Every structure is written in C-alpha cells, then in structure tokens.
CSV table of C-alpha atoms in Angstrom, one decimal:
chain,number,residue,atom,x,y,z
A,1,MET,CA,120.9,78.4,80.0
A,2,LYS,CA,122.9,81.4,79.1
A,3,LYS,CA,120.7,84.1,80.6
A,4,PHE,CA,119.7,84.6,84.2
A,5,MET,CA,117.2,87.3,85.3
A,6,LEU,CA,115.3,88.3,88.4
A,7,TYR,CA,111.8,89.8,88.1
A,8,PRO,CA,109.5,91.5,89.2
A,9,HIS,CA,111.2,93.9,91.6
A,10,GLY,CA,109.6,97.1,92.9
A,11,GLY,CA,112.9,98.6,93.9
A,12,SER,CA,115.2,98.7,97.0
A,13,GLY,CA,113.1,101.3,98.8
A,14,ASN,CA,111.7,98.1,100.1
A,15,HIS,CA,114.7,96.7,101.9
A,16,GLY,CA,113.1,93.3,102.1
A,17,CYS,CA,113.2,93.2,98.3
A,18,GLU,CA,116.8,94.3,98.4
A,19,ALA,CA,117.6,91.6,100.9
A,20,ILE,CA,116.1,88.9,98.6
A,21,VAL,CA,118.1,90.1,95.6
A,22,ARG,CA,121.4,90.2,97.7
A,23,THR,CA,120.9,86.7,99.1
A,24,THR,CA,119.6,85.2,95.9
A,25,MET,CA,122.8,86.2,94.2
A,26,LYS,CA,124.7,84.8,97.2
A,27,ILE,CA,123.0,81.5,96.7
A,28,VAL,CA,123.7,81.3,93.0
A,29,ASN,CA,127.2,82.6,93.5
A,30,GLY,CA,129.3,82.0,90.4
A,31,MET,CA,126.6,80.3,88.4
A,32,TYR,CA,126.0,83.3,86.2
A,33,GLU,CA,128.3,86.1,85.2
A,34,ASN,CA,125.7,88.4,83.7
A,35,ALA,CA,122.6,88.2,85.8
A,36,THR,CA,120.0,90.9,85.2
A,37,LEU,CA,117.6,92.5,87.7
A,38,PHE,CA,114.5,94.1,86.1
A,39,SER,CA,113.4,96.8,88.5
A,40,ASP,CA,110.5,99.3,88.6
A,41,ARG,CA,112.8,101.8,90.4
A,42,PRO,CA,116.4,101.0,89.3
A,43,GLU,CA,117.8,104.2,90.8
A,44,THR,CA,116.9,102.9,94.3
A,45,ASP,CA,118.8,99.7,93.6
A,46,ARG,CA,121.9,101.6,92.4
A,47,SER,CA,121.7,103.8,95.5
A,48,VAL,CA,122.2,100.7,97.7
A,49,GLY,CA,124.9,99.2,95.5
A,50,LEU,CA,123.0,96.3,93.9
A,51,ASP,CA,124.5,97.3,90.5
A,52,LYS,CA,127.8,96.1,91.9
A,53,ILE,CA,126.6,92.5,92.1
A,54,LEU,CA,124.4,92.2,89.0
A,55,ASN,CA,123.1,94.3,86.1
A,56,VAL,CA,120.2,96.6,87.1
A,57,THR,CA,117.9,97.7,84.4
A,58,GLU,CA,114.5,99.4,84.0
A,59,ALA,CA,111.6,97.0,83.9
A,60,LYS,CA,108.9,99.3,82.6
A,61,SER,CA,108.7,101.2,79.3
A,62,GLU,CA,106.7,104.2,78.1
A,63,ILE,CA,103.5,103.2,76.3
A,64,SER,CA,103.2,104.8,72.8
A,65,ALA,CA,100.1,106.4,71.4
A,66,LEU,CA,99.6,103.5,69.0
A,67,GLN,CA,100.0,101.0,71.9
A,68,LYS,CA,97.5,102.9,74.0
A,69,LEU,CA,95.0,102.6,71.1
A,70,LEU,CA,95.6,98.9,70.8
A,71,ILE,CA,95.3,98.5,74.6
A,72,LYS,CA,91.9,100.3,74.5
A,73,MET,CA,90.6,98.2,71.7
A,74,SER,CA,91.8,95.0,73.3
A,75,HIS,CA,90.2,96.0,76.6
A,76,LYS,CA,86.9,96.8,74.9
A,77,ILE,CA,86.8,93.4,73.3
A,78,SER,CA,88.1,91.2,76.1
A,79,GLY,CA,87.7,93.3,79.3
A,80,SER,CA,91.3,92.3,80.1
A,81,ASP,CA,94.3,94.6,80.8
A,82,GLU,CA,96.7,91.9,79.4
A,83,GLN,CA,97.9,94.1,76.5
A,84,PHE,CA,98.6,97.0,78.9
A,85,TYR,CA,100.9,94.8,81.0
A,86,ARG,CA,102.5,93.3,77.8
A,87,TYR,CA,103.5,96.7,76.5
A,88,GLN,CA,104.4,98.1,79.9
A,89,ASN,CA,106.8,95.2,80.5
A,90,THR,CA,108.4,95.3,77.0
A,91,PRO,CA,112.0,95.5,78.3
A,92,VAL,CA,111.6,92.2,80.3
A,93,ILE,CA,109.8,90.4,77.5
A,94,GLU,CA,112.3,91.5,74.8
A,95,HIS,CA,115.3,90.5,77.0
A,96,ALA,CA,114.2,87.0,77.6
A,97,ASP,CA,114.4,84.0,75.2
A,98,LYS,CA,114.4,80.2,75.3
A,99,ASN,CA,117.8,80.2,76.9
A,100,THR,CA,116.7,82.3,79.9
A,101,LEU,CA,116.1,81.2,83.5
A,102,ALA,CA,113.8,83.7,85.1
A,103,LEU,CA,113.4,83.8,88.9
A,104,SER,CA,110.2,85.4,90.0
A,105,ILE,CA,111.4,86.9,93.3
A,106,GLY,CA,108.3,88.8,94.5
A,107,GLY,CA,107.7,86.6,97.5
A,108,ASP,CA,104.4,88.3,98.3
A,109,ASN,CA,103.0,88.7,94.8
A,110,TYR,CA,100.5,85.9,95.2
A,111,CYS,CA,99.3,87.0,98.6
A,112,TYR,CA,97.3,90.2,98.0
A,113,GLY,CA,95.0,89.5,95.1
A,114,TRP,CA,96.5,91.9,92.5
A,115,VAL,CA,98.4,89.6,90.3
A,116,GLU,CA,96.9,90.2,86.9
A,117,TYR,CA,100.1,91.9,85.7
A,118,LEU,CA,102.1,88.9,86.8
A,119,TYR,CA,99.8,86.4,85.0
A,120,SER,CA,100.2,88.5,81.8
A,121,LEU,CA,104.0,88.8,82.1
A,122,ASN,CA,104.4,85.1,82.8
A,123,LYS,CA,102.3,84.2,79.9
A,124,TYR,CA,104.4,86.2,77.4
A,125,LEU,CA,107.7,85.0,78.9
A,126,ARG,CA,106.5,81.4,78.6
A,127,LYS,CA,105.4,82.0,75.0
A,128,LYS,CA,109.0,82.7,74.3
A,129,GLY,CA,110.1,79.5,75.9
A,130,VAL,CA,111.5,81.1,79.1
A,131,THR,CA,111.8,78.8,82.1
A,132,THR,CA,110.2,80.6,85.1
A,133,VAL,CA,110.9,79.7,88.7
A,134,LEU,CA,108.9,81.1,91.6
A,135,TRP,CA,111.4,81.8,94.3
A,136,GLY,CA,110.9,82.2,98.0
A,137,CYS,CA,107.2,82.8,97.9
A,138,SER,CA,104.1,82.7,100.1
A,139,VAL,CA,100.6,82.3,98.9
A,140,GLU,CA,97.4,83.1,100.6
A,141,PRO,CA,95.4,79.8,100.5
A,142,SER,CA,92.0,81.5,100.3
A,143,ALA,CA,93.2,83.4,97.2
A,144,MET,CA,94.1,80.3,95.2
A,145,ASP,CA,91.5,80.2,92.5
A,146,GLN,CA,91.8,78.2,89.3
A,147,ARG,CA,93.5,81.0,87.4
A,148,MET,CA,96.2,81.3,90.1
A,149,ILE,CA,96.7,77.5,90.2
A,150,ASP,CA,97.1,77.4,86.4
A,151,ASP,CA,99.7,80.2,86.5
A,152,LEU,CA,101.6,78.5,89.3
A,153,ARG,CA,101.6,75.3,87.4
A,154,GLY,CA,103.4,77.1,84.6
A,155,HIS,CA,106.5,77.5,86.8
A,156,ALA,CA,109.1,74.9,86.3
A,157,VAL,CA,109.9,75.1,90.1
A,158,ILE,CA,108.1,76.7,93.0
A,159,ASN,CA,110.2,77.3,96.2
A,160,THR,CA,107.9,78.2,99.1
A,161,ARG,CA,109.3,79.8,102.2
A,162,GLU,CA,107.0,78.4,104.8
A,163,THR,CA,104.8,75.3,105.4
A,164,ILE,CA,101.4,76.9,105.2
A,165,SER,CA,101.9,78.0,101.6
A,166,TYR,CA,103.7,74.7,100.8
A,167,GLN,CA,100.8,72.6,102.1
A,168,ALA,CA,98.2,74.8,100.4
A,169,MET,CA,99.9,74.3,97.0
A,170,ARG,CA,100.3,70.5,97.5
A,171,ASP,CA,96.7,70.2,98.6
A,172,ARG,CA,95.7,71.8,95.3
A,173,GLY,CA,97.6,69.3,93.2
A,174,LEU,CA,100.8,71.2,92.4
A,175,ASP,CA,103.7,68.8,92.4
A,176,ASN,CA,106.5,71.2,91.4
A,177,VAL,CA,106.7,72.6,94.9
A,178,HIS,CA,109.6,72.7,97.3
A,179,LEU,CA,110.1,74.1,100.8
A,180,TYR,CA,113.1,76.3,101.7
A,181,PRO,CA,113.5,79.2,104.1
A,182,ASP,CA,113.4,82.7,102.8
A,183,PRO,CA,116.7,83.5,101.2
A,184,ALA,CA,117.0,86.6,103.4
A,185,PHE,CA,117.9,84.4,106.4
A,186,LEU,CA,121.4,84.4,104.7
A,187,LEU,CA,121.7,88.2,104.7
A,188,ASP,CA,125.0,89.5,106.0
A,189,LYS,CA,125.0,92.6,108.3
A,190,THR,CA,127.0,95.8,108.5
A,191,GLU,CA,127.3,97.4,111.9
A,192,LEU,CA,127.4,101.2,111.8
A,193,PRO,CA,128.0,103.4,114.9
A,194,LEU,CA,124.9,103.4,117.1
A,195,PRO,CA,123.0,106.7,117.5
A,196,ASN,CA,122.8,108.4,120.9
A,197,GLY,CA,120.1,106.7,122.9
A,198,PHE,CA,120.5,103.3,121.4
A,199,GLU,CA,121.9,101.1,124.1
A,200,GLU,CA,123.3,97.8,122.6
A,201,GLY,CA,121.6,94.8,124.2
A,202,ASN,CA,119.1,96.9,126.1
A,203,THR,CA,117.0,98.4,123.3
A,204,VAL,CA,113.7,97.1,122.0
A,205,GLY,CA,113.5,97.4,118.2
A,206,ILE,CA,110.1,98.4,116.9
A,207,ASN,CA,108.8,98.3,113.3
A,208,LEU,CA,105.4,99.5,112.2
A,209,SER,CA,104.3,99.6,108.6
A,210,PRO,CA,101.4,101.5,106.9
A,211,LEU,CA,100.4,98.3,105.3
A,212,ILE,CA,99.2,96.7,108.5
A,213,LEU,CA,97.0,99.8,109.2
A,214,LYS,CA,95.1,98.9,106.1
A,215,TYR,CA,94.2,95.5,107.6
A,216,GLU,CA,93.2,96.6,111.1
A,217,LYS,CA,89.5,96.1,111.9
A,218,GLU,CA,89.3,99.1,114.2
A,219,ASP,CA,90.5,102.5,113.1
A,220,GLY,CA,93.4,103.7,115.2
A,221,ALA,CA,93.8,100.4,117.1
A,222,THR,CA,97.3,99.7,115.8
A,223,MET,CA,98.8,103.1,116.5
A,224,ASN,CA,97.2,103.2,119.9
A,225,ALA,CA,98.6,99.7,120.7
A,226,TYR,CA,102.1,100.7,119.6
A,227,ALA,CA,101.9,103.9,121.6
A,228,GLY,CA,100.7,102.0,124.6
A,229,LEU,CA,103.5,99.5,124.2
A,230,ILE,CA,106.2,102.2,124.1
A,231,ASN,CA,104.8,104.0,127.1
A,232,HIS,CA,104.8,100.7,129.0
A,233,ILE,CA,108.4,100.0,128.1
A,234,LEU,CA,109.5,103.5,129.2
A,235,ASP,CA,107.5,103.3,132.5
A,236,SER,CA,108.2,99.8,133.6
A,237,THR,CA,111.7,99.0,132.4
A,238,ASP,CA,115.1,100.7,131.9
A,239,MET,CA,115.1,99.7,128.2
A,240,ARG,CA,115.4,102.0,125.3
A,241,VAL,CA,113.3,102.0,122.1
A,242,ALA,CA,114.5,102.2,118.5
A,243,LEU,CA,112.0,102.8,115.7
A,244,ILE,CA,113.4,101.0,112.7
A,245,PRO,CA,111.9,101.4,109.3
A,246,HIS,CA,112.3,98.7,106.6
A,247,VAL,CA,110.4,100.1,103.7
A,248,ILE,CA,110.9,103.7,102.5
A,249,VAL,CA,108.6,104.1,99.5
A,250,GLU,CA,106.4,107.1,98.8
A,251,GLY,CA,102.9,106.3,100.0
A,252,ASN,CA,104.2,103.2,101.8
A,253,SER,CA,106.9,104.4,104.2
A,254,ASP,CA,107.5,102.9,107.6
A,255,PHE,CA,109.5,106.0,108.5
A,256,ASP,CA,106.5,108.3,107.9
A,257,THR,CA,104.2,106.0,109.8
A,258,MET,CA,106.4,105.9,112.9
A,259,ALA,CA,107.2,109.6,112.8
A,260,GLU,CA,104.1,110.2,114.9
A,261,LEU,CA,105.3,107.8,117.5
A,262,TYR,CA,108.7,109.4,117.6
A,263,GLU,CA,107.2,112.9,118.1
A,264,ASN,CA,105.1,111.6,121.0
A,265,PHE,CA,108.1,110.1,122.8
A,266,LYS,CA,111.2,111.9,121.7
A,267,ASP,CA,111.4,114.1,124.8
A,268,SER,CA,111.9,110.9,126.9
A,269,GLY,CA,115.4,110.8,125.7
A,270,ARG,CA,115.0,107.0,125.4
A,271,VAL,CA,113.4,106.7,122.0
A,272,VAL,CA,115.4,107.0,118.8
A,273,GLN,CA,114.4,106.9,115.2
A,274,ILE,CA,116.7,105.1,112.8
A,275,GLY,CA,116.8,106.7,109.3
A,276,ASP,CA,116.9,105.0,105.9
A,277,HIS,CA,119.8,102.6,105.4
A,278,ASN,CA,120.5,99.6,103.1
A,279,ALA,CA,119.3,96.1,104.2
A,280,LEU,CA,122.7,95.1,105.5
A,281,GLU,CA,122.9,98.2,107.8
A,282,LEU,CA,119.4,97.9,109.0
A,283,LYS,CA,120.2,94.3,110.0
A,284,GLY,CA,123.2,95.7,111.8
A,285,PHE,CA,120.9,97.9,114.0
A,286,ILE,CA,118.3,95.1,114.5
A,287,SER,CA,121.0,92.6,115.5
A,288,ARG,CA,122.0,94.8,118.4
A,289,CYS,CA,118.5,95.0,119.9
A,290,ARG,CA,117.6,93.1,123.0
A,291,MET,CA,114.1,92.2,121.6
A,292,PHE,CA,112.2,93.1,118.5
A,293,ILE,CA,108.5,93.7,117.7
A,294,GLY,CA,107.8,94.3,114.1
A,295,ALA,CA,105.4,94.2,111.2
A,296,ARG,CA,107.6,93.9,108.1
A,297,THR,CA,108.5,90.3,107.3
A,298,HIS,CA,112.1,91.0,106.4
A,299,ALA,CA,112.6,93.2,109.4
A,300,THR,CA,111.5,90.2,111.5
A,301,ILE,CA,113.7,87.9,109.5
A,302,ALA,CA,116.7,90.1,110.2
A,303,ALA,CA,115.8,89.8,113.9
A,304,TYR,CA,115.2,86.0,113.9
A,305,SER,CA,118.5,85.4,112.0
A,306,SER,CA,120.4,87.6,114.5
A,307,HIS,CA,118.9,85.5,117.4
A,308,VAL,CA,116.9,88.4,118.7
A,309,PRO,CA,113.7,87.3,120.5
A,310,THR,CA,110.9,88.6,118.2
A,311,PHE,CA,107.2,89.1,118.2
A,312,VAL,CA,105.4,89.8,114.9
A,313,VAL,CA,102.3,91.9,114.3
A,314,GLY,CA,101.3,90.2,111.1
A,315,TYR,CA,98.7,90.6,108.4
A,316,SER,CA,99.2,87.6,106.1
A,317,VAL,CA,100.1,83.9,105.9
A,318,LYS,CA,103.8,84.5,105.7
A,319,ALA,CA,104.2,85.8,109.3
A,320,ARG,CA,102.3,82.8,110.7
A,321,GLY,CA,104.1,80.3,108.4
A,322,ILE,CA,107.6,81.4,109.2
A,323,ALA,CA,107.0,81.6,113.0
A,324,ARG,CA,105.4,78.1,112.8
A,325,ASP,CA,108.4,76.7,111.0
A,326,ILE,CA,110.8,78.2,113.6
A,327,PHE,CA,109.0,77.6,116.8
A,328,GLY,CA,106.6,74.8,116.0
A,329,SER,CA,103.6,77.1,116.5
A,330,GLU,CA,102.8,80.7,115.8
A,331,ASP,CA,100.9,80.9,119.1
A,332,ASP,CA,102.3,83.7,121.4
A,333,MET,CA,104.7,84.6,118.5
A,334,VAL,CA,102.4,86.3,116.0
A,335,LEU,CA,99.4,88.6,116.5
A,336,PRO,CA,97.3,89.1,113.3
A,337,VAL,CA,96.6,92.8,113.1
A,338,GLN,CA,93.0,91.9,112.2
A,339,GLN,CA,92.7,90.7,115.8
A,340,LEU,CA,94.3,93.8,117.4
A,341,HIS,CA,91.6,95.7,119.3
A,342,SER,CA,93.2,96.5,122.7
A,343,THR,CA,96.2,98.4,123.8
A,344,ASN,CA,96.9,95.7,126.3
A,345,GLN,CA,97.5,93.1,123.6
A,346,LEU,CA,100.9,94.4,122.6
A,347,ILE,CA,101.8,95.0,126.2
A,348,ASP,CA,100.9,91.4,127.1
A,349,ALA,CA,102.9,90.2,124.1
A,350,PHE,CA,106.0,92.2,125.2
A,351,GLU,CA,105.7,90.8,128.8
A,352,SER,CA,105.4,87.3,127.4
A,353,LEU,CA,108.4,87.9,125.2
A,354,SER,CA,110.4,89.3,128.2
A,355,SER,CA,109.5,86.3,130.4
A,356,ARG,CA,110.8,83.9,127.7
A,357,GLU,CA,113.7,86.1,126.5
A,358,ASN,CA,116.6,83.8,127.4
A,359,GLU,CA,114.7,80.7,126.3
A,360,LEU,CA,113.8,82.2,122.9
A,361,ARG,CA,117.4,83.5,122.3
A,362,THR,CA,118.8,80.0,123.0
A,363,LYS,CA,116.2,78.5,120.7
A,364,LEU,CA,117.2,80.9,117.9
A,365,LYS,CA,120.9,80.4,118.4
A,366,THR,CA,120.4,76.6,118.2
A,367,PHE,CA,117.9,76.5,115.4
A,368,ILE,CA,118.7,79.3,113.0
A,369,PRO,CA,122.1,78.3,111.7
A,370,LYS,CA,120.8,75.0,110.4
A,371,TYR,CA,117.6,76.5,109.2
A,372,ALA,CA,119.4,79.3,107.3
A,373,ALA,CA,121.7,76.8,105.7
A,374,LYS,CA,118.7,75.1,104.2
A,375,ALA,CA,117.9,78.4,102.3
A,376,ALA,CA,121.2,78.0,100.5
A,377,ASN,CA,120.2,74.5,99.3
A,378,ALA,CA,117.4,76.1,97.2
A,379,LYS,CA,120.0,76.3,94.4
A,380,GLU,CA,119.6,72.5,94.0
A,381,THR,CA,116.2,73.1,92.5
A,382,ILE,CA,117.6,75.3,89.6
A,383,LEU,CA,120.8,73.4,88.9
A,384,PRO,CA,119.2,71.2,86.3
A,385,PHE,CA,118.3,74.3,84.3
A,386,ILE,CA,121.7,75.9,84.7
A,387,ASN,CA,123.5,72.7,83.6
A,388,GLY,CA,121.0,71.6,81.0
C-alpha cells in the first residue's frame, strides 16, 4: 500500500497521544516515507516536533451552509449525526483511498461510550476500500454492544494492549485480535536539568488528572486523598514530591488540577510543580523519581518503562489490564477511583509501595525490557498489508 496514515488524534497537548505517535513511527521505521498524521490540533503536534517525523495535517474542516442544511435534513430523517461527522472529517476521508493503510491510534476511543464519530469515519473510509487497523487499544467490556462489535469486526487487525480487552474481544467472537503492549513502552527519554527541589532518586512523582475526578463516587474524595498523601510524605519521610502533568488541554489539564495541591504545599520547599514539556522530556523527569503515583495511563507507562515502582489511581479497564500483564495481578497496584473514599487509602498504597520498593524495581528491571520488545513486534501484524 502506498499511503500510510494515523487517525484520529486529538493533538499533542495530550502527551500520551504524542507518545503513541512517536513510538508507532519508531515501530514502522522505514516502511513508509510519507506517513500522515491527521490531527484535531496540528499546532500542538508541530510545537513538540512531530512534523519532523511525519506529515501533520488538519483533520477537521469547516462545515458549509449547504452541508449544515444537509446535516439537519439527514438528522431529522434518521436521528443520526453520521452526516455531520462525514463532513467534519472531510480531509481524512478525501486523503484516503484503496491503497491506504490507516492506523486508528486512539487507544481509549472504545472505552468511554462516545464513539459515534469513529463509527461514521470508519464507515466512510471502508467504503473507499481503506484498510483500517485498530492499534494499541483498550475496550471497556461492558460497553461492547452489537454496534461496537460490528465496527471492530471491520478492522483488518486489532492490536489490544492488555489482556482484559483482548479476552473481552475474543469472548465476543472477534478473531482478528492480537495482544501487544502499548507502543509507548518504547518511548525514549530526554533528561533536562532538574528544577530546584527535585532530588533525583528521592522524589515521589505524582500525577492527578481532572478526568478521574469525573469518576469519583464522593465529591472531593480524590483531592482530599492526594493532599493527605502529600502531607504524609512530607511528615513521615525525607522525600520530595514532584507534581508532573501529562495532559495540558484546555478543560482537561493536569497542570490546572494539580495547581491547588501545589499552592497548599509550595511553602514546604519540598514540593515542585513540573511545567509543560514534550513526552520525551516528561519521561525524563518521571524516570528520575524514586516512586510514582499517577492517574494518566501514559504517565504510568513512562514510570513502568523506566523501572520506577508505580501505583495507579485508575478509572478504566486499561489501568487494571496493564498492571495485570506486568505483575500478574492488579491487586495492590491499582486503585479504581470509583473505590476511593478515604484519605488513608492512598497513604496505605504509598506505604505498601515503599515496603516493596526494591522488589518492584527489580521486577520491572527484569520484566520490562522483554515486555517492551514485544511492542515492537506489533509491526508483524501490518506487514502483509505493506508488502501486499
């Protein structure tokens, strides 16, 4: 196939998305000279240098007055927004043809129940004879209705990134499914100078996302638990704390969410807030932490792959699945935010992590190199289409 494209991509303000693009291109190294990334926010991708490794172009187009009228008529007849998504994604659909291999790289897109746009986009791509591949994904098993299964079946290949999603798909009769670790386990790192207050090897990295606040069952439980954890670290250890954001998107910014924590503890002189950096640089900070407690999946992947003992405050299947694949069980490694109700839960998790620190670091050093190497083998699933 002559064309190779990545879609959908919300932009590199989400540095997990950036990490997936970087490592996917690392995996397919040399297979395509003119790969194209279709992005909702291409300026964010250029700002982190993705345009140096593949073409970056706008995924969305303005909808004309005539198209708005057609959309309105279509919605009135069918009740569906399919035509809206068709016109909105015109650049993607027009670029692709029967000689295109299209990697669907949004690993979480089938987790959250708002995939109508993706069903529509996939439908129009496949009508043009495009070969679509779902790349590095997780799927919430309880969300797998017949419509989702039908869309998933339309992919030539599905590469899941953890066993819970893999098994859920197999149980529902999908046979085009493979299991490979998230490509971001292959991400390189860039080590910038550490800010004052960040002591290498004696700093606990902490990541908190606004997304997990939406899943908490008790208002304020998450912020209270994180504040209690930081207070405990400062009172009972000589460790420092680094607040490390991994998504900086308006309305969904880790930095903004953690700003309150920083304000509460900045006068201690032992809490630092890391600013916005690209995925490589963020991994450079995370890799120099002693331990890591985080919410964003790709922040925790940066920690795991740097052999940093890590505890995850999760909200979906991916956190449990990845931890299960690494440690054999997610018990004592992941706390679903839906179960967070006491300040002591994160303190207990930290103490458990501390007591097993050397054991976990040794486990990661032994396990991760082979595990990450498997991620590179995902290219075997797309070679038939490249060579065909």
